PDB file with SEQRES, HELIX, SHEET and CRYST1 records, atoms N, CA, C and O in Angstrom:
SEQRES   1 A   74  ALA LYS SER LYS PRO ARG THR MET LEU ARG ARG ILE LEU          
SEQRES   2 A   74  SER HIS HIS GLU ILE ALA THR LEU LEU LEU LEU LEU HIS          
SEQRES   3 A   74  ALA PRO VAL ASP LEU ALA ALA LYS PRO GLU ILE PRO LEU          
SEQRES   4 A   74  LEU ARG GLU ALA GLY LEU ILE GLU GLN VAL ASN ALA GLU          
SEQRES   5 A   74  GLN GLY ASP THR ARG PHE LYS LEU THR GLU ASP GLY ASN          
SEQRES   6 A   74  ALA VAL LEU ARG GLY LEU GLY ILE SER                          
HELIX    1 AA1 HIS A   15  LEU A   23  1                                   9    
HELIX    2 AA2 GLU A   36  GLU A   42  1                                   7    
HELIX    3 AA3 GLU A   62  GLY A   70  1                                   9    
SHEET    1 AA1 2 ILE A  46  ASN A  50  0                                        
SHEET    2 AA1 2 THR A  56  LEU A  60 -1                                        
CRYST1    1.000    1.000    1.000  90.00  90.00  90.00 P 1           1          
ATOM      1  N   ALA A   1     153.469  89.071 106.443  1.00  0.00           N  
ATOM      2  CA  ALA A   1     154.319  90.215 106.872  1.00  0.00           C  
ATOM      3  C   ALA A   1     153.412  91.673 106.158  1.00  0.00           C  
ATOM      4  O   ALA A   1     153.232  91.879 104.957  1.00  0.00           O  
ATOM      5  N   LYS A   2     153.082  92.288 106.981  1.00  0.00           N  
ATOM      6  CA  LYS A   2     152.621  93.652 106.036  1.00  0.00           C  
ATOM      7  C   LYS A   2     153.817  94.443 105.532  1.00  0.00           C  
ATOM      8  O   LYS A   2     154.946  94.563 106.009  1.00  0.00           O  
ATOM      9  N   SER A   3     153.279  94.936 104.469  1.00  0.00           N  
ATOM     10  CA  SER A   3     153.986  95.602 103.594  1.00  0.00           C  
ATOM     11  C   SER A   3     154.435  97.155 104.478  1.00  0.00           C  
ATOM     12  O   SER A   3     154.055  97.286 105.641  1.00  0.00           O  
ATOM     13  N   LYS A   4     155.063  97.999 103.956  1.00  0.00           N  
ATOM     14  CA  LYS A   4     155.484  99.270 104.264  1.00  0.00           C  
ATOM     15  C   LYS A   4     154.446  99.932 104.004  1.00  0.00           C  
ATOM     16  O   LYS A   4     153.962  99.609 102.919  1.00  0.00           O  
ATOM     17  N   PRO A   5     153.798 100.868 104.639  1.00  0.00           N  
ATOM     18  CA  PRO A   5     153.146 102.179 103.551  1.00  0.00           C  
ATOM     19  C   PRO A   5     153.966 102.742 102.494  1.00  0.00           C  
ATOM     20  O   PRO A   5     155.197 102.765 102.524  1.00  0.00           O  
ATOM     21  N   ARG A   6     153.253 103.185 101.578  1.00  0.00           N  
ATOM     22  CA  ARG A   6     154.132 103.831 100.743  1.00  0.00           C  
ATOM     23  C   ARG A   6     154.256 105.399 100.895  1.00  0.00           C  
ATOM     24  O   ARG A   6     153.258 106.114 100.806  1.00  0.00           O  
ATOM     25  N   THR A   7     155.098 105.738 101.050  1.00  0.00           N  
ATOM     26  CA  THR A   7     155.286 107.242 101.192  1.00  0.00           C  
ATOM     27  C   THR A   7     156.032 108.166 100.074  1.00  0.00           C  
ATOM     28  O   THR A   7     156.942 107.672  99.407  1.00  0.00           O  
ATOM     29  N   MET A   8     155.692 109.300  99.916  1.00  0.00           N  
ATOM     30  CA  MET A   8     156.013 110.193  98.888  1.00  0.00           C  
ATOM     31  C   MET A   8     157.699 110.345  98.901  1.00  0.00           C  
ATOM     32  O   MET A   8     158.245 110.635  97.837  1.00  0.00           O  
ATOM     33  N   LEU A   9     158.337 110.190  99.849  1.00  0.00           N  
ATOM     34  CA  LEU A   9     159.806 110.594  99.979  1.00  0.00           C  
ATOM     35  C   LEU A   9     160.413 109.077 100.538  1.00  0.00           C  
ATOM     36  O   LEU A   9     159.874 108.391 101.407  1.00  0.00           O  
ATOM     37  N   ARG A  10     161.453 108.807  99.931  1.00  0.00           N  
ATOM     38  CA  ARG A  10     162.199 107.742 100.516  1.00  0.00           C  
ATOM     39  C   ARG A  10     163.682 108.093 100.972  1.00  0.00           C  
ATOM     40  O   ARG A  10     164.654 107.406 101.285  1.00  0.00           O  
ATOM     41  N   ARG A  11     163.484 109.197 100.894  1.00  0.00           N  
ATOM     42  CA  ARG A  11     164.813 109.841 101.567  1.00  0.00           C  
ATOM     43  C   ARG A  11     164.739 111.292 101.902  1.00  0.00           C  
ATOM     44  O   ARG A  11     163.780 111.947 101.494  1.00  0.00           O  
ATOM     45  N   ILE A  12     165.641 111.819 102.585  1.00  0.00           N  
ATOM     46  CA  ILE A  12     165.712 113.390 103.158  1.00  0.00           C  
ATOM     47  C   ILE A  12     166.420 113.917 101.713  1.00  0.00           C  
ATOM     48  O   ILE A  12     167.189 113.307 100.970  1.00  0.00           O  
ATOM     49  N   LEU A  13     165.822 115.395 101.591  1.00  0.00           N  
ATOM     50  CA  LEU A  13     166.191 115.897 100.549  1.00  0.00           C  
ATOM     51  C   LEU A  13     167.209 116.991 101.250  1.00  0.00           C  
ATOM     52  O   LEU A  13     167.158 117.570 102.335  1.00  0.00           O  
ATOM     53  N   SER A  14     168.377 117.031  99.907  1.00  0.00           N  
ATOM     54  CA  SER A  14     169.700 117.990 100.060  1.00  0.00           C  
ATOM     55  C   SER A  14     168.955 119.256 100.427  1.00  0.00           C  
ATOM     56  O   SER A  14     167.745 119.480 100.409  1.00  0.00           O  
ATOM     57  N   HIS A  15     169.948 120.009 100.755  1.00  0.00           N  
ATOM     58  CA  HIS A  15     169.505 121.674 100.920  1.00  0.00           C  
ATOM     59  C   HIS A  15     169.661 122.014  99.307  1.00  0.00           C  
ATOM     60  O   HIS A  15     169.143 123.115  99.120  1.00  0.00           O  
ATOM     61  N   HIS A  16     170.075 121.583  98.334  1.00  0.00           N  
ATOM     62  CA  HIS A  16     170.202 121.913  96.840  1.00  0.00           C  
ATOM     63  C   HIS A  16     168.831 121.950  96.688  1.00  0.00           C  
ATOM     64  O   HIS A  16     168.136 122.946  96.488  1.00  0.00           O  
ATOM     65  N   GLU A  17     168.365 120.392  96.834  1.00  0.00           N  
ATOM     66  CA  GLU A  17     166.918 120.181  96.359  1.00  0.00           C  
ATOM     67  C   GLU A  17     165.834 121.095  96.980  1.00  0.00           C  
ATOM     68  O   GLU A  17     164.777 121.441  96.452  1.00  0.00           O  
ATOM     69  N   ILE A  18     166.317 121.424  98.238  1.00  0.00           N  
ATOM     70  CA  ILE A  18     165.147 122.107  98.742  1.00  0.00           C  
ATOM     71  C   ILE A  18     165.102 123.614  98.313  1.00  0.00           C  
ATOM     72  O   ILE A  18     164.066 124.279  98.332  1.00  0.00           O  
ATOM     73  N   ALA A  19     166.239 124.053  97.954  1.00  0.00           N  
ATOM     74  CA  ALA A  19     166.395 125.211  97.481  1.00  0.00           C  
ATOM     75  C   ALA A  19     165.993 125.388  95.877  1.00  0.00           C  
ATOM     76  O   ALA A  19     165.783 126.540  95.497  1.00  0.00           O  
ATOM     77  N   THR A  20     165.887 124.394  94.999  1.00  0.00           N  
ATOM     78  CA  THR A  20     165.581 124.120  93.859  1.00  0.00           C  
ATOM     79  C   THR A  20     164.039 124.061  93.879  1.00  0.00           C  
ATOM     80  O   THR A  20     163.420 124.602  92.963  1.00  0.00           O  
ATOM     81  N   LEU A  21     163.338 123.380  94.957  1.00  0.00           N  
ATOM     82  CA  LEU A  21     161.744 123.527  94.973  1.00  0.00           C  
ATOM     83  C   LEU A  21     161.608 124.888  95.116  1.00  0.00           C  
ATOM     84  O   LEU A  21     160.987 125.470  94.227  1.00  0.00           O  
ATOM     85  N   LEU A  22     162.121 125.630  96.185  1.00  0.00           N  
ATOM     86  CA  LEU A  22     161.857 127.043  96.489  1.00  0.00           C  
ATOM     87  C   LEU A  22     161.906 127.884  95.250  1.00  0.00           C  
ATOM     88  O   LEU A  22     160.992 128.668  94.994  1.00  0.00           O  
ATOM     89  N   LEU A  23     162.968 127.737  94.464  1.00  0.00           N  
ATOM     90  CA  LEU A  23     162.918 128.445  93.044  1.00  0.00           C  
ATOM     91  C   LEU A  23     162.161 128.147  91.979  1.00  0.00           C  
ATOM     92  O   LEU A  23     162.198 128.870  90.983  1.00  0.00           O  
ATOM     93  N   LEU A  24     161.392 127.075  92.040  1.00  0.00           N  
ATOM     94  CA  LEU A  24     160.183 126.897  91.585  1.00  0.00           C  
ATOM     95  C   LEU A  24     158.573 127.167  92.118  1.00  0.00           C  
ATOM     96  O   LEU A  24     157.541 126.776  91.572  1.00  0.00           O  
ATOM     97  N   LEU A  25     158.699 127.868  93.210  1.00  0.00           N  
ATOM     98  CA  LEU A  25     157.328 128.078  94.076  1.00  0.00           C  
ATOM     99  C   LEU A  25     156.395 128.912  93.344  1.00  0.00           C  
ATOM    100  O   LEU A  25     155.202 128.628  93.238  1.00  0.00           O  
ATOM    101  N   HIS A  26     157.043 130.149  92.735  1.00  0.00           N  
ATOM    102  CA  HIS A  26     156.000 130.820  92.127  1.00  0.00           C  
ATOM    103  C   HIS A  26     155.625 130.710  90.699  1.00  0.00           C  
ATOM    104  O   HIS A  26     154.524 130.950  90.203  1.00  0.00           O  
ATOM    105  N   ALA A  27     156.742 130.299  90.096  1.00  0.00           N  
ATOM    106  CA  ALA A  27     156.514 129.970  88.793  1.00  0.00           C  
ATOM    107  C   ALA A  27     157.479 128.988  88.099  1.00  0.00           C  
ATOM    108  O   ALA A  27     158.610 128.769  88.533  1.00  0.00           O  
ATOM    109  N   PRO A  28     156.911 128.350  86.881  1.00  0.00           N  
ATOM    110  CA  PRO A  28     157.870 127.220  86.222  1.00  0.00           C  
ATOM    111  C   PRO A  28     159.302 128.263  85.771  1.00  0.00           C  
ATOM    112  O   PRO A  28     159.361 129.468  85.531  1.00  0.00           O  
ATOM    113  N   VAL A  29     160.366 127.182  85.790  1.00  0.00           N  
ATOM    114  CA  VAL A  29     161.658 127.899  85.698  1.00  0.00           C  
ATOM    115  C   VAL A  29     162.437 127.052  84.883  1.00  0.00           C  
ATOM    116  O   VAL A  29     162.217 125.841  84.929  1.00  0.00           O  
ATOM    117  N   ASP A  30     163.548 127.623  83.949  1.00  0.00           N  
ATOM    118  CA  ASP A  30     164.196 126.711  83.204  1.00  0.00           C  
ATOM    119  C   ASP A  30     165.523 126.415  84.053  1.00  0.00           C  
ATOM    120  O   ASP A  30     166.404 127.271  84.134  1.00  0.00           O  
ATOM    121  N   LEU A  31     165.620 125.297  84.617  1.00  0.00           N  
ATOM    122  CA  LEU A  31     166.572 124.792  85.494  1.00  0.00           C  
ATOM    123  C   LEU A  31     167.175 123.316  85.302  1.00  0.00           C  
ATOM    124  O   LEU A  31     167.609 122.569  86.179  1.00  0.00           O  
ATOM    125  N   ALA A  32     167.074 123.072  83.766  1.00  0.00           N  
ATOM    126  CA  ALA A  32     167.606 121.842  83.166  1.00  0.00           C  
ATOM    127  C   ALA A  32     168.841 121.742  83.440  1.00  0.00           C  
ATOM    128  O   ALA A  32     169.223 120.577  83.550  1.00  0.00           O  
ATOM    129  N   ALA A  33     169.814 122.741  83.633  1.00  0.00           N  
ATOM    130  CA  ALA A  33     171.303 122.049  83.815  1.00  0.00           C  
ATOM    131  C   ALA A  33     171.561 122.114  85.161  1.00  0.00           C  
ATOM    132  O   ALA A  33     172.763 122.142  85.424  1.00  0.00           O  
ATOM    133  N   LYS A  34     170.697 122.153  86.236  1.00  0.00           N  
ATOM    134  CA  LYS A  34     170.654 121.806  87.686  1.00  0.00           C  
ATOM    135  C   LYS A  34     171.006 120.269  87.996  1.00  0.00           C  
ATOM    136  O   LYS A  34     170.549 119.480  87.169  1.00  0.00           O  
ATOM    137  N   PRO A  35     171.544 119.867  88.767  1.00  0.00           N  
ATOM    138  CA  PRO A  35     171.847 118.357  88.816  1.00  0.00           C  
ATOM    139  C   PRO A  35     170.632 117.563  89.703  1.00  0.00           C  
ATOM    140  O   PRO A  35     170.345 116.366  89.708  1.00  0.00           O  
ATOM    141  N   GLU A  36     170.073 118.621  90.401  1.00  0.00           N  
ATOM    142  CA  GLU A  36     168.960 118.023  91.192  1.00  0.00           C  
ATOM    143  C   GLU A  36     167.595 117.801  90.374  1.00  0.00           C  
ATOM    144  O   GLU A  36     166.662 117.284  90.988  1.00  0.00           O  
ATOM    145  N   ILE A  37     167.473 118.049  89.444  1.00  0.00           N  
ATOM    146  CA  ILE A  37     166.440 118.014  88.300  1.00  0.00           C  
ATOM    147  C   ILE A  37     165.988 116.601  88.238  1.00  0.00           C  
ATOM    148  O   ILE A  37     164.858 116.288  88.614  1.00  0.00           O  
ATOM    149  N   PRO A  38     166.942 115.638  87.718  1.00  0.00           N  
ATOM    150  CA  PRO A  38     166.632 114.080  87.673  1.00  0.00           C  
ATOM    151  C   PRO A  38     165.907 113.283  88.740  1.00  0.00           C  
ATOM    152  O   PRO A  38     164.916 112.556  88.664  1.00  0.00           O  
ATOM    153  N   LEU A  39     166.753 113.656  89.843  1.00  0.00           N  
ATOM    154  CA  LEU A  39     165.922 113.330  91.227  1.00  0.00           C  
ATOM    155  C   LEU A  39     164.682 113.731  91.826  1.00  0.00           C  
ATOM    156  O   LEU A  39     163.836 113.114  92.473  1.00  0.00           O  
ATOM    157  N   LEU A  40     164.788 114.917  91.448  1.00  0.00           N  
ATOM    158  CA  LEU A  40     163.511 115.732  92.041  1.00  0.00           C  
ATOM    159  C   LEU A  40     162.255 115.054  90.969  1.00  0.00           C  
ATOM    160  O   LEU A  40     161.176 114.796  91.503  1.00  0.00           O  
ATOM    161  N   ARG A  41     162.393 114.821  89.708  1.00  0.00           N  
ATOM    162  CA  ARG A  41     161.498 114.385  88.776  1.00  0.00           C  
ATOM    163  C   ARG A  41     161.367 113.082  89.310  1.00  0.00           C  
ATOM    164  O   ARG A  41     160.262 112.796  89.771  1.00  0.00           O  
ATOM    165  N   GLU A  42     162.224 112.269  89.344  1.00  0.00           N  
ATOM    166  CA  GLU A  42     161.924 110.686  90.121  1.00  0.00           C  
ATOM    167  C   GLU A  42     161.285 110.782  91.147  1.00  0.00           C  
ATOM    168  O   GLU A  42     160.568 109.794  91.309  1.00  0.00           O  
ATOM    169  N   ALA A  43     161.201 111.558  91.971  1.00  0.00           N  
ATOM    170  CA  ALA A  43     160.471 111.639  93.081  1.00  0.00           C  
ATOM    171  C   ALA A  43     159.134 112.264  93.167  1.00  0.00           C  
ATOM    172  O   ALA A  43     158.516 112.455  94.214  1.00  0.00           O  
ATOM    173  N   GLY A  44     158.753 112.558  92.007  1.00  0.00           N  
ATOM    174  CA  GLY A  44     157.326 113.204  91.745  1.00  0.00           C  
ATOM    175  C   GLY A  44     157.452 114.591  92.324  1.00  0.00           C  
ATOM    176  O   GLY A  44     156.368 115.173  92.357  1.00  0.00           O  
ATOM    177  N   LEU A  45     158.176 115.082  92.654  1.00  0.00           N  
ATOM    178  CA  LEU A  45     158.199 116.565  93.198  1.00  0.00           C  
ATOM    179  C   LEU A  45     158.097 117.452  92.177  1.00  0.00           C  
ATOM    180  O   LEU A  45     157.284 118.352  92.388  1.00  0.00           O  
ATOM    181  N   ILE A  46     158.627 117.481  91.207  1.00  0.00           N  
ATOM    182  CA  ILE A  46     158.362 118.422  90.061  1.00  0.00           C  
ATOM    183  C   ILE A  46     157.954 117.834  88.512  1.00  0.00           C  
ATOM    184  O   ILE A  46     157.814 116.624  88.338  1.00  0.00           O  
ATOM    185  N   GLU A  47     157.808 118.644  87.600  1.00  0.00           N  
ATOM    186  CA  GLU A  47     157.360 118.025  86.169  1.00  0.00           C  
ATOM    187  C   GLU A  47     157.699 118.907  85.134  1.00  0.00           C  
ATOM    188  O   GLU A  47     157.533 120.101  85.383  1.00  0.00           O  
ATOM    189  N   GLN A  48     158.143 118.595  84.014  1.00  0.00           N  
ATOM    190  CA  GLN A  48     158.560 119.365  82.852  1.00  0.00           C  
ATOM    191  C   GLN A  48     157.191 119.948  82.403  1.00  0.00           C  
ATOM    192  O   GLN A  48     156.156 119.281  82.430  1.00  0.00           O  
ATOM    193  N   VAL A  49     157.263 121.338  81.958  1.00  0.00           N  
ATOM    194  CA  VAL A  49     156.271 121.683  81.018  1.00  0.00           C  
ATOM    195  C   VAL A  49     156.958 122.367  79.984  1.00  0.00           C  
ATOM    196  O   VAL A  49     158.145 122.693  80.024  1.00  0.00           O  
ATOM    197  N   ASN A  50     156.093 122.590  78.974  1.00  0.00           N  
ATOM    198  CA  ASN A  50     156.600 123.557  77.831  1.00  0.00           C  
ATOM    199  C   ASN A  50     156.046 124.822  77.849  1.00  0.00           C  
ATOM    200  O   ASN A  50     154.867 125.097  78.069  1.00  0.00           O  
ATOM    201  N   ALA A  51     157.314 125.874  77.512  1.00  0.00           N  
ATOM    202  CA  ALA A  51     157.067 127.087  77.463  1.00  0.00           C  
ATOM    203  C   ALA A  51     156.579 127.322  76.115  1.00  0.00           C  
ATOM    204  O   ALA A  51     156.893 126.584  75.182  1.00  0.00           O  
ATOM    205  N   GLU A  52     155.634 128.578  75.959  1.00  0.00           N  
ATOM    206  CA  GLU A  52     155.341 129.326  74.400  1.00  0.00           C  
ATOM    207  C   GLU A  52     156.554 129.110  73.451  1.00  0.00           C  
ATOM    208  O   GLU A  52     156.548 128.387  72.455  1.00  0.00           O  
ATOM    209  N   GLN A  53     157.486 129.773  73.869  1.00  0.00           N  
ATOM    210  CA  GLN A  53     158.757 129.596  73.160  1.00  0.00           C  
ATOM    211  C   GLN A  53     159.337 128.247  72.894  1.00  0.00           C  
ATOM    212  O   GLN A  53     160.381 128.263  72.242  1.00  0.00           O  
ATOM    213  N   GLY A  54     158.928 127.206  73.224  1.00  0.00           N  
ATOM    214  CA  GLY A  54     159.351 126.034  73.342  1.00  0.00           C  
ATOM    215  C   GLY A  54     160.516 125.437  74.168  1.00  0.00           C  
ATOM    216  O   GLY A  54     161.010 124.332  73.942  1.00  0.00           O  
ATOM    217  N   ASP A  55     160.985 126.466  75.358  1.00  0.00           N  
ATOM    218  CA  ASP A  55     161.991 126.395  75.933  1.00  0.00           C  
ATOM    219  C   ASP A  55     161.340 124.859  77.171  1.00  0.00           C  
ATOM    220  O   ASP A  55     160.192 124.742  77.599  1.00  0.00           O  
ATOM    221  N   THR A  56     162.161 124.210  77.362  1.00  0.00           N  
ATOM    222  CA  THR A  56     161.639 123.427  78.622  1.00  0.00           C  
ATOM    223  C   THR A  56     162.022 124.156  80.351  1.00  0.00           C  
ATOM    224  O   THR A  56     163.002 124.601  80.949  1.00  0.00           O  
ATOM    225  N   ARG A  57     160.780 123.953  80.565  1.00  0.00           N  
ATOM    226  CA  ARG A  57     160.822 124.502  82.142  1.00  0.00           C  
ATOM    227  C   ARG A  57     160.532 123.412  82.773  1.00  0.00           C  
ATOM    228  O   ARG A  57     160.445 122.342  82.172  1.00  0.00           O  
ATOM    229  N   PHE A  58     160.325 123.533  84.177  1.00  0.00           N  
ATOM    230  CA  PHE A  58     159.967 122.846  85.518  1.00  0.00           C  
ATOM    231  C   PHE A  58     159.219 123.339  86.333  1.00  0.00           C  
ATOM    232  O   PHE A  58     159.739 124.338  86.832  1.00  0.00           O  
ATOM    233  N   LYS A  59     158.031 123.080  86.800  1.00  0.00           N  
ATOM    234  CA  LYS A  59     157.076 123.408  88.062  1.00  0.00           C  
ATOM    235  C   LYS A  59     157.139 122.163  89.006  1.00  0.00           C  
ATOM    236  O   LYS A  59     157.538 121.021  88.777  1.00  0.00           O  
ATOM    237  N   LEU A  60     156.553 122.809  90.297  1.00  0.00           N  
ATOM    238  CA  LEU A  60     156.005 122.194  91.354  1.00  0.00           C  
ATOM    239  C   LEU A  60     154.954 121.096  91.009  1.00  0.00           C  
ATOM    240  O   LEU A  60     153.881 121.525  90.586  1.00  0.00           O  
ATOM    241  N   THR A  61     155.079 119.881  91.111  1.00  0.00           N  
ATOM    242  CA  THR A  61     153.573 119.159  91.397  1.00  0.00           C  
ATOM    243  C   THR A  61     153.071 119.334  92.796  1.00  0.00           C  
ATOM    244  O   THR A  61     153.639 119.913  93.722  1.00  0.00           O  
ATOM    245  N   GLU A  62     151.960 118.762  92.790  1.00  0.00           N  
ATOM    246  CA  GLU A  62     151.371 118.751  94.073  1.00  0.00           C  
ATOM    247  C   GLU A  62     151.982 118.347  95.447  1.00  0.00           C  
ATOM    248  O   GLU A  62     151.878 118.915  96.534  1.00  0.00           O  
ATOM    249  N   ASP A  63     152.541 117.394  95.157  1.00  0.00           N  
ATOM    250  CA  ASP A  63     153.940 116.613  95.998  1.00  0.00           C  
ATOM    251  C   ASP A  63     154.936 117.513  96.386  1.00  0.00           C  
ATOM    252  O   ASP A  63     155.413 117.567  97.520  1.00  0.00           O  
ATOM    253  N   GLY A  64     155.360 118.476  95.096  1.00  0.00           N  
ATOM    254  CA  GLY A  64     156.186 119.049  95.570  1.00  0.00           C  
ATOM    255  C   GLY A  64     156.101 120.336  96.607  1.00  0.00           C  
ATOM    256  O   GLY A  64     156.943 120.836  97.353  1.00  0.00           O  
ATOM    257  N   ASN A  65     154.585 120.683  96.303  1.00  0.00           N  
ATOM    258  CA  ASN A  65     153.741 121.954  96.980  1.00  0.00           C  
ATOM    259  C   ASN A  65     153.635 121.442  98.336  1.00  0.00           C  
ATOM    260  O   ASN A  65     153.802 122.169  99.315  1.00  0.00           O  
ATOM    261  N   ALA A  66     153.314 119.989  98.423  1.00  0.00           N  
ATOM    262  CA  ALA A  66     153.065 119.495  99.828  1.00  0.00           C  
ATOM    263  C   ALA A  66     154.266 119.506 100.616  1.00  0.00           C  
ATOM    264  O   ALA A  66     154.137 119.843 101.793  1.00  0.00           O  
ATOM    265  N   VAL A  67     155.569 119.161 100.135  1.00  0.00           N  
ATOM    266  CA  VAL A  67     156.751 119.261 100.714  1.00  0.00           C  
ATOM    267  C   VAL A  67     157.281 120.606 101.496  1.00  0.00           C  
ATOM    268  O   VAL A  67     157.794 120.715 102.610  1.00  0.00           O  
ATOM    269  N   LEU A  68     156.907 121.781 100.304  1.00  0.00           N  
ATOM    270  CA  LEU A  68     157.143 122.965 101.015  1.00  0.00           C  
ATOM    271  C   LEU A  68     156.009 123.596 102.077  1.00  0.00           C  
ATOM    272  O   LEU A  68     156.196 124.625 102.725  1.00  0.00           O  
ATOM    273  N   ARG A  69     154.857 122.813 102.123  1.00  0.00           N  
ATOM    274  CA  ARG A  69     153.903 123.165 103.011  1.00  0.00           C  
ATOM    275  C   ARG A  69     153.987 122.613 104.258  1.00  0.00           C  
ATOM    276  O   ARG A  69     153.461 123.099 105.259  1.00  0.00           O  
ATOM    277  N   GLY A  70     154.793 121.362 104.215  1.00  0.00           N  
ATOM    278  CA  GLY A  70     155.427 120.490 105.196  1.00  0.00           C  
ATOM    279  C   GLY A  70     156.596 121.428 106.312  1.00  0.00           C  
ATOM    280  O   GLY A  70     156.697 121.502 107.537  1.00  0.00           O  
ATOM    281  N   LEU A  71     157.187 121.911 105.406  1.00  0.00           N  
ATOM    282  CA  LEU A  71     158.211 122.995 106.083  1.00  0.00           C  
ATOM    283  C   LEU A  71     157.827 124.070 106.541  1.00  0.00           C  
ATOM    284  O   LEU A  71     158.497 124.707 107.354  1.00  0.00           O  
ATOM    285  N   GLY A  72     156.579 124.485 106.054  1.00  0.00           N  
ATOM    286  CA  GLY A  72     156.142 125.746 106.593  1.00  0.00           C  
ATOM    287  C   GLY A  72     156.113 126.981 105.584  1.00  0.00           C  
ATOM    288  O   GLY A  72     155.804 128.160 105.760  1.00  0.00           O  
ATOM    289  N   ILE A  73     156.501 126.356 104.589  1.00  0.00           N  
ATOM    290  CA  ILE A  73     156.613 127.449 103.270  1.00  0.00           C  
ATOM    291  C   ILE A  73     155.520 127.218 102.313  1.00  0.00           C  
ATOM    292  O   ILE A  73     155.298 126.110 101.823  1.00  0.00           O  
ATOM    293  N   SER A  74     154.609 128.638 101.966  1.00  0.00           N  
ATOM    294  CA  SER A  74     153.826 127.966 101.145  1.00  0.00           C  
ATOM    295  C   SER A  74     153.768 129.308 100.015  1.00  0.00           C  
ATOM    296  O   SER A  74     153.116 129.212  98.976  1.00  0.00           O  
TER     297      SER A  74                                                      
END                                                                             
């Protein structure tokens, strides 16, 4: 039996998750308190970066950018 091809997403993103990706479109943002962060990190759509002040911020990964491009947003 053939195995299924690996896909980037294993489920449909919620509107909250898409909105979070949009917030990260132009710059890393401190969104640690948002409940969508762990799921988006697990999916490989965002990653944690450390700001100069030591703050924890998140930014889109290449896969996260690809999702937004797929939605016609770039």
